[in-house]
PDB file of C-alpha atoms in Angstrom:
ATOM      1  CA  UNK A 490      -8.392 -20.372  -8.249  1.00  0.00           C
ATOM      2  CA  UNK A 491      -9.199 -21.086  -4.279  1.00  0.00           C
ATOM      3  CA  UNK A 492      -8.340 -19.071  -1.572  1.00  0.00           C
ATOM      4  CA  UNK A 493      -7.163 -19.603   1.330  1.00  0.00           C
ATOM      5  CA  UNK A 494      -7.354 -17.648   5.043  1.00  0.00           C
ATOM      6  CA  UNK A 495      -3.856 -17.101   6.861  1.00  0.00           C
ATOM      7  CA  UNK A 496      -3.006 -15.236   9.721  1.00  0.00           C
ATOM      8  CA  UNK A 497      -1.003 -11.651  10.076  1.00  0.00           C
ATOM      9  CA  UNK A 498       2.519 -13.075  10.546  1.00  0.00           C
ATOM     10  CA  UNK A 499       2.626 -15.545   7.833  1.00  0.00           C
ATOM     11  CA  UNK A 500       0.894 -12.525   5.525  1.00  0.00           C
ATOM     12  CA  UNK A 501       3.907 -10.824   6.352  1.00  0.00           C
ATOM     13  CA  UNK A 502       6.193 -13.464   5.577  1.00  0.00           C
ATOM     14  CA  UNK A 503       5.271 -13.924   2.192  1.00  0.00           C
ATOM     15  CA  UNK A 504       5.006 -10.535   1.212  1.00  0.00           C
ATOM     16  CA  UNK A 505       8.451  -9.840   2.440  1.00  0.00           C
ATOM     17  CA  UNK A 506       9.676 -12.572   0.033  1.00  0.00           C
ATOM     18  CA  UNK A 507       8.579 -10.243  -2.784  1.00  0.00           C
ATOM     19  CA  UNK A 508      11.225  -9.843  -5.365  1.00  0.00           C
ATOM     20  CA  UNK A 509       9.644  -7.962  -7.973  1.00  0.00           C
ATOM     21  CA  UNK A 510       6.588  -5.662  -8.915  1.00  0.00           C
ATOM     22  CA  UNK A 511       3.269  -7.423  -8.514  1.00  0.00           C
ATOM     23  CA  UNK A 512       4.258 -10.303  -7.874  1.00  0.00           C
ATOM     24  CA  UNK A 513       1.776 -12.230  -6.365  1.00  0.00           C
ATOM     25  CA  UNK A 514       1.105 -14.116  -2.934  1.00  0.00           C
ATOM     26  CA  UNK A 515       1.031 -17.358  -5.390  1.00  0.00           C
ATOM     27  CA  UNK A 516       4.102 -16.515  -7.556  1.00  0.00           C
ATOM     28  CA  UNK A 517       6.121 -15.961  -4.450  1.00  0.00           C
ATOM     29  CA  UNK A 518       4.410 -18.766  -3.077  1.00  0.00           C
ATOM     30  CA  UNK A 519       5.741 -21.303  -6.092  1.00  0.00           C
ATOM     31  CA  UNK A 520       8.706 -19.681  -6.116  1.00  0.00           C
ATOM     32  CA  UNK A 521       9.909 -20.555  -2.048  1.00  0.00           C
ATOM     33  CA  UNK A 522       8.520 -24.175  -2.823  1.00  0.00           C
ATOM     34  CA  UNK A 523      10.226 -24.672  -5.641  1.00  0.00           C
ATOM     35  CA  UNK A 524       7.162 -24.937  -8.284  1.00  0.00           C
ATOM     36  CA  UNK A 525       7.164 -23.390 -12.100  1.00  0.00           C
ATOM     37  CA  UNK A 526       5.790 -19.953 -11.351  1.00  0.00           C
ATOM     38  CA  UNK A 527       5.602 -19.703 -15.669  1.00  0.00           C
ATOM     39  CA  UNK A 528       3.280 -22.146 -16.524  1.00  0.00           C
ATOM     40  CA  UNK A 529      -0.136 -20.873 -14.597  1.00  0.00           C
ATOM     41  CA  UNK A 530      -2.102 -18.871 -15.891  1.00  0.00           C
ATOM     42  CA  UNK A 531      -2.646 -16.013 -12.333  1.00  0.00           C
ATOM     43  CA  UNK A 532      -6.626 -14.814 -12.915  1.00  0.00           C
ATOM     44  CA  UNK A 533      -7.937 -11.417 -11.046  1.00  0.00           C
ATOM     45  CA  UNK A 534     -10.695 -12.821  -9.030  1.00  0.00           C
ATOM     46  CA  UNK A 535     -14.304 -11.030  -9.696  1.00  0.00           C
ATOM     47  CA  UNK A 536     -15.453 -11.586  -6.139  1.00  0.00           C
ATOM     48  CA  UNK A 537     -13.409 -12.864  -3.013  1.00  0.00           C
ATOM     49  CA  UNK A 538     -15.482 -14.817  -0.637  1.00  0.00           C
ATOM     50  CA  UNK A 539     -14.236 -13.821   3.091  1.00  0.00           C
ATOM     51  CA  UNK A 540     -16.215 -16.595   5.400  1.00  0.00           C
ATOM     52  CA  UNK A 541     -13.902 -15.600   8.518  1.00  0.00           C
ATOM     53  CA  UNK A 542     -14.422 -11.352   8.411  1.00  0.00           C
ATOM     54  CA  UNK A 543     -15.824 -10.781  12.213  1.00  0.00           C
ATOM     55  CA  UNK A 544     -18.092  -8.210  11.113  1.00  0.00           C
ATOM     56  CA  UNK A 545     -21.145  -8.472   9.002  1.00  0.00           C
ATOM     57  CA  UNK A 546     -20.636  -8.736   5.185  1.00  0.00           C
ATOM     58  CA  UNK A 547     -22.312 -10.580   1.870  1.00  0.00           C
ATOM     59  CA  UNK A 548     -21.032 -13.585   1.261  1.00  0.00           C
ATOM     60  CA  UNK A 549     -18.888 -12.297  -1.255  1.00  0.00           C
ATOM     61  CA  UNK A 550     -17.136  -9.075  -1.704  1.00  0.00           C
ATOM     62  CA  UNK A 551     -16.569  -7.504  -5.069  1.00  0.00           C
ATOM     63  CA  UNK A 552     -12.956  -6.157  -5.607  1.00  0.00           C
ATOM     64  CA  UNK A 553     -12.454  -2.587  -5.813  1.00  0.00           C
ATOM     65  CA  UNK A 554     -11.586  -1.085  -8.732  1.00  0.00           C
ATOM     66  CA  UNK A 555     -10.310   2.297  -8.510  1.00  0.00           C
ATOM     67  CA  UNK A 556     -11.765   5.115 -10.648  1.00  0.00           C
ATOM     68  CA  UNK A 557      -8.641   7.040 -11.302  1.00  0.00           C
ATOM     69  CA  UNK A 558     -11.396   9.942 -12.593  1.00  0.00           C
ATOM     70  CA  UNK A 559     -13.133  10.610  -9.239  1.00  0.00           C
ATOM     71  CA  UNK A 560     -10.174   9.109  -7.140  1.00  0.00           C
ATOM     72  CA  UNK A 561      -8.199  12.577  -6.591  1.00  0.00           C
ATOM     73  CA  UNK A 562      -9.430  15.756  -5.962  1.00  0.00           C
ATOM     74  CA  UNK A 563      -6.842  17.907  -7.769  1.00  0.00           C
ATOM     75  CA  UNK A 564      -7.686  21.360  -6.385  1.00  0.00           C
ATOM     76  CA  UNK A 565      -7.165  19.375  -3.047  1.00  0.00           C
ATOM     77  CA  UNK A 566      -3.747  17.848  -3.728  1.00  0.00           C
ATOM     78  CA  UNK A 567      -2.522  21.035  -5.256  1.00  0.00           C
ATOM     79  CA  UNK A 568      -2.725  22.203  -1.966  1.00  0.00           C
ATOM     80  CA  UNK A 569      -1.097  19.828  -0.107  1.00  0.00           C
ATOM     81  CA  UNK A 570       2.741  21.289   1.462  1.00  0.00           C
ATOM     82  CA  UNK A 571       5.675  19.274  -0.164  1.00  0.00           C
ATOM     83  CA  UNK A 572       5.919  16.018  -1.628  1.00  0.00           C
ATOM     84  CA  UNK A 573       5.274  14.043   1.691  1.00  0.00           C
ATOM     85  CA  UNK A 574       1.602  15.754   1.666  1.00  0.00           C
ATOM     86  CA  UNK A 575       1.019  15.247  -1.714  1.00  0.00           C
ATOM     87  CA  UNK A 576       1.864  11.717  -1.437  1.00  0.00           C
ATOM     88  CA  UNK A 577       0.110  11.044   1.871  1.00  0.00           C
ATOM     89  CA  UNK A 578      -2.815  13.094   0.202  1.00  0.00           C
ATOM     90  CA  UNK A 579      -3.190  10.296  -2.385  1.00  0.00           C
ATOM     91  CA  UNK A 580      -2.570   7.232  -0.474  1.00  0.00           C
ATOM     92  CA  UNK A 581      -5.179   8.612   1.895  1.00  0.00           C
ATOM     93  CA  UNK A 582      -7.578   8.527  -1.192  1.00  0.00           C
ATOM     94  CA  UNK A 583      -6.994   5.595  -2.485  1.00  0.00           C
ATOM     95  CA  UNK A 584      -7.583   4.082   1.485  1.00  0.00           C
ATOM     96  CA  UNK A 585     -10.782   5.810   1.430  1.00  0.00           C
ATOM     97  CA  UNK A 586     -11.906   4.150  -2.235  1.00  0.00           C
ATOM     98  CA  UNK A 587     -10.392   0.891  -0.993  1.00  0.00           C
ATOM     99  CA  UNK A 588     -10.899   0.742   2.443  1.00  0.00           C
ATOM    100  CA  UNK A 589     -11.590  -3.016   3.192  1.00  0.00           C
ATOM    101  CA  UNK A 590      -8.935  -4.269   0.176  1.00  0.00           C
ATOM    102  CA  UNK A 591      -6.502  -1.394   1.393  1.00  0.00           C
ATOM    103  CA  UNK A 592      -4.481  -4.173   3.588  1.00  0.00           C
ATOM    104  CA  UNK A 593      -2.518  -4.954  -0.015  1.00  0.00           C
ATOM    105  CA  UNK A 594      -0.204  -2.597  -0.389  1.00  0.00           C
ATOM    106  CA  UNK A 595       1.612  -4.483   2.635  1.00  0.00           C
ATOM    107  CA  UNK A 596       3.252  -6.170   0.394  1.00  0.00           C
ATOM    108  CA  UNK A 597       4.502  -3.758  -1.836  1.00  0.00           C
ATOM    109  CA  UNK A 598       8.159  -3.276  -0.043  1.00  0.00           C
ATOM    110  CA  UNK A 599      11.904  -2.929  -0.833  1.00  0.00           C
ATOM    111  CA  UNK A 600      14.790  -5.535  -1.277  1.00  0.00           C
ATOM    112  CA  UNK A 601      15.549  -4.293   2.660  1.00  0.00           C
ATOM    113  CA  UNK A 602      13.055  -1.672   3.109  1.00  0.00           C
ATOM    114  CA  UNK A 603       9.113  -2.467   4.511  1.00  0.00           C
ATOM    115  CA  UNK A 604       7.201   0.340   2.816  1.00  0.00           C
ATOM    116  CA  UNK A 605       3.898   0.035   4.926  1.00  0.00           C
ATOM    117  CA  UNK A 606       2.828  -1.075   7.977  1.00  0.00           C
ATOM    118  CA  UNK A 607       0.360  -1.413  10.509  1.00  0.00           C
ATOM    119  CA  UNK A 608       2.092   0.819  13.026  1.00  0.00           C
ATOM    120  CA  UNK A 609       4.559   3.274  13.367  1.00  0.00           C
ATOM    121  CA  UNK A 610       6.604   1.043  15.462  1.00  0.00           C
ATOM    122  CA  UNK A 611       6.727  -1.664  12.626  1.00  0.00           C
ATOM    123  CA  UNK A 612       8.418   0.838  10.199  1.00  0.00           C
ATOM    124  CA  UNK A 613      10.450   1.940  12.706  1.00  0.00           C
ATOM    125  CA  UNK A 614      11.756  -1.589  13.661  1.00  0.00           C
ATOM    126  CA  UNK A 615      12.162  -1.804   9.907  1.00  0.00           C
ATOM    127  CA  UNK A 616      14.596   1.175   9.848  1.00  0.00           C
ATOM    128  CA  UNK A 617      14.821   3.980  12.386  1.00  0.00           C
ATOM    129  CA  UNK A 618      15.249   6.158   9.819  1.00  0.00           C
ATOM    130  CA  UNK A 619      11.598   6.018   7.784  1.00  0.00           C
ATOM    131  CA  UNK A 620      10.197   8.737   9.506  1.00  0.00           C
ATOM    132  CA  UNK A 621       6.823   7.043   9.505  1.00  0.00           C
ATOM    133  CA  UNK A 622       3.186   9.111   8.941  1.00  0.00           C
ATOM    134  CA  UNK A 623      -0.043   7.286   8.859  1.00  0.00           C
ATOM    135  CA  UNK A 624      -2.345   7.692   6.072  1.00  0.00           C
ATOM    136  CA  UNK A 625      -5.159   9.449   6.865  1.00  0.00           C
ATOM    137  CA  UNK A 626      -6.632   7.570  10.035  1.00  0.00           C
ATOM    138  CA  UNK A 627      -6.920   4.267   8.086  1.00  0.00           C
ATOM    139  CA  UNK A 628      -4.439   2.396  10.258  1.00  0.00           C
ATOM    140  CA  UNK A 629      -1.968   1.981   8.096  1.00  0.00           C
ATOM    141  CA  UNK A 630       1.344   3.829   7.954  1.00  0.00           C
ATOM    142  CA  UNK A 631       3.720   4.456   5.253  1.00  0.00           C
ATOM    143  CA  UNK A 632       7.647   5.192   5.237  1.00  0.00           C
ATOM    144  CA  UNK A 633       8.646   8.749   3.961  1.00  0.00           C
ATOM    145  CA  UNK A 634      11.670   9.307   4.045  1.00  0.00           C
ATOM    146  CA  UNK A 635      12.361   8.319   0.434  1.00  0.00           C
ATOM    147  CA  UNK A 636      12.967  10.777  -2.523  1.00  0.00           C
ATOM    148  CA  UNK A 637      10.539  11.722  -4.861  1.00  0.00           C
ATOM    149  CA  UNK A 638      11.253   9.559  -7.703  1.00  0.00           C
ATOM    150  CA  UNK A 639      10.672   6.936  -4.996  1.00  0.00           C
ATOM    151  CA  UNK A 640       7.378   7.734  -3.525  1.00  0.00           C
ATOM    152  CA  UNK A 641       6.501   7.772  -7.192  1.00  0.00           C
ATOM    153  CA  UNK A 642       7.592   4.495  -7.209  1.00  0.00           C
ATOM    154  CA  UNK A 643       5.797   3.254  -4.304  1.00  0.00           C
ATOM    155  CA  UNK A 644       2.979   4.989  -5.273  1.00  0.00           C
ATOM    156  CA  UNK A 645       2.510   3.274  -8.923  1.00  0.00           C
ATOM    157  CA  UNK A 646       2.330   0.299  -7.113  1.00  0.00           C
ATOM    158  CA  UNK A 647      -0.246   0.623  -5.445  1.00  0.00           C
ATOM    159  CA  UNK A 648      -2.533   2.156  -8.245  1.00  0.00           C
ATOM    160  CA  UNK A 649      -1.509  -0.661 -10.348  1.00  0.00           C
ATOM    161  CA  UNK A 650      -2.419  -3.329  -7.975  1.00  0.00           C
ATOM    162  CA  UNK A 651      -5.710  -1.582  -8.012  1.00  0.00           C
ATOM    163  CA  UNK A 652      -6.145  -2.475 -11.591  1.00  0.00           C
ATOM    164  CA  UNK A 653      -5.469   1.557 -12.650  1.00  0.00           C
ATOM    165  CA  UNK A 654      -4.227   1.674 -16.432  1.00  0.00           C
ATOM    166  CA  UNK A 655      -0.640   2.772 -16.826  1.00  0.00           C
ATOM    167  CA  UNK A 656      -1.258   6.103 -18.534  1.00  0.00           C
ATOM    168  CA  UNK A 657      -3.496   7.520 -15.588  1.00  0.00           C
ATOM    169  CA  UNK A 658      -1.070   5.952 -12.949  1.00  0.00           C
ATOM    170  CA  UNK A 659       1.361   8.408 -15.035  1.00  0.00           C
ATOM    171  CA  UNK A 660      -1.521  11.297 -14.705  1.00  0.00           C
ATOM    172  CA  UNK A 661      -1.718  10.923 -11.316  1.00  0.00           C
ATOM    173  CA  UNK A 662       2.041  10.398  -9.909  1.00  0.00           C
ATOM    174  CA  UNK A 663       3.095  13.210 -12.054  1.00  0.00           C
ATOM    175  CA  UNK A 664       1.593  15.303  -9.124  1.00  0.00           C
ATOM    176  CA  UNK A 665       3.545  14.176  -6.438  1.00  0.00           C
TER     177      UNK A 665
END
């Protein structure tokens, strides 16, 4: 597999083009240029080389992988107020675990909802309505004004496109 650097706007583009869960920048991709999306094979890289980063890193990057064990402090989240903390509590974990491959979950979003963002202002273009809280101070920001069951949602996501198994993605969203 190569990879390829692209800038902000056309990131955004391509994620918003998402029509299912996990589908990939590739798959969606093939799909707007009319390619067979079935027949390849999509590999998880092992290391991503990032020649254009600004600041100083190896060559190569491993991917994070997300140790669902040590991820959440439970005693923590218990005490979080509401649904809204609890879910703010996590994503603010998984940031922290994740912080240079955190960028992803921009492209986990609705048919006609953006679910993240890079500012308030882009959620709130989105809808006025998403009552917008950033995660943590990571820079990111996250809509939440959905129900439960949906921040559940959203929040599966993003564990699974950090390559957390299905059963703890269930241990863990069953405290929201």
């Amino acid at each position: 597999m190569k990879y390829i650097e692209i800038d902000e706007e056309l990131y955004r583009h391509i994620a918003s083009k998402t029509e299912r869960i996990g589908e990939s920048a590739s798959e969606i991709l093939r799909r707007l240029l009319g390619l067979d999306v079935e027949t390849v094979a999509m590999e998880q890289p092992k290391q991503i080389s990032q020649p254009g980063l600004d600041k100083e890193v190896s060559e190569t990057q491993h991917v994070a992988a997300i140790d669902p064990e040590t991820l959440i402090d439970k005693a923590a989240l218990a005490q979080q107020k509401g649904a809204v903390g609890r879910f703010l509590f996590t994503l603010e974990a998984i940031y922290k675990a994740t912080p240079t491959q955190f960028d992803q979950v921009l492209q986990i979003q609705g048919r006609d909802r953006l679910y993240f963002a890079t500012s308030k202002e882009s959620l709130l273009k989105a809808s006025k309505s998403a009552n917008p809280k950033e995660i943590g101070n990571s820079g990111f920001w996250v809509t939440t004004n959905n129900n439960t069951a949906k921040k559940r949602t959203i929040l599966s996501e993003v564990l699974g496109q950090f390559g957390v198994q299905e059963k703890q993605i269930e241990s863990i969203i069953g405290h929201i």
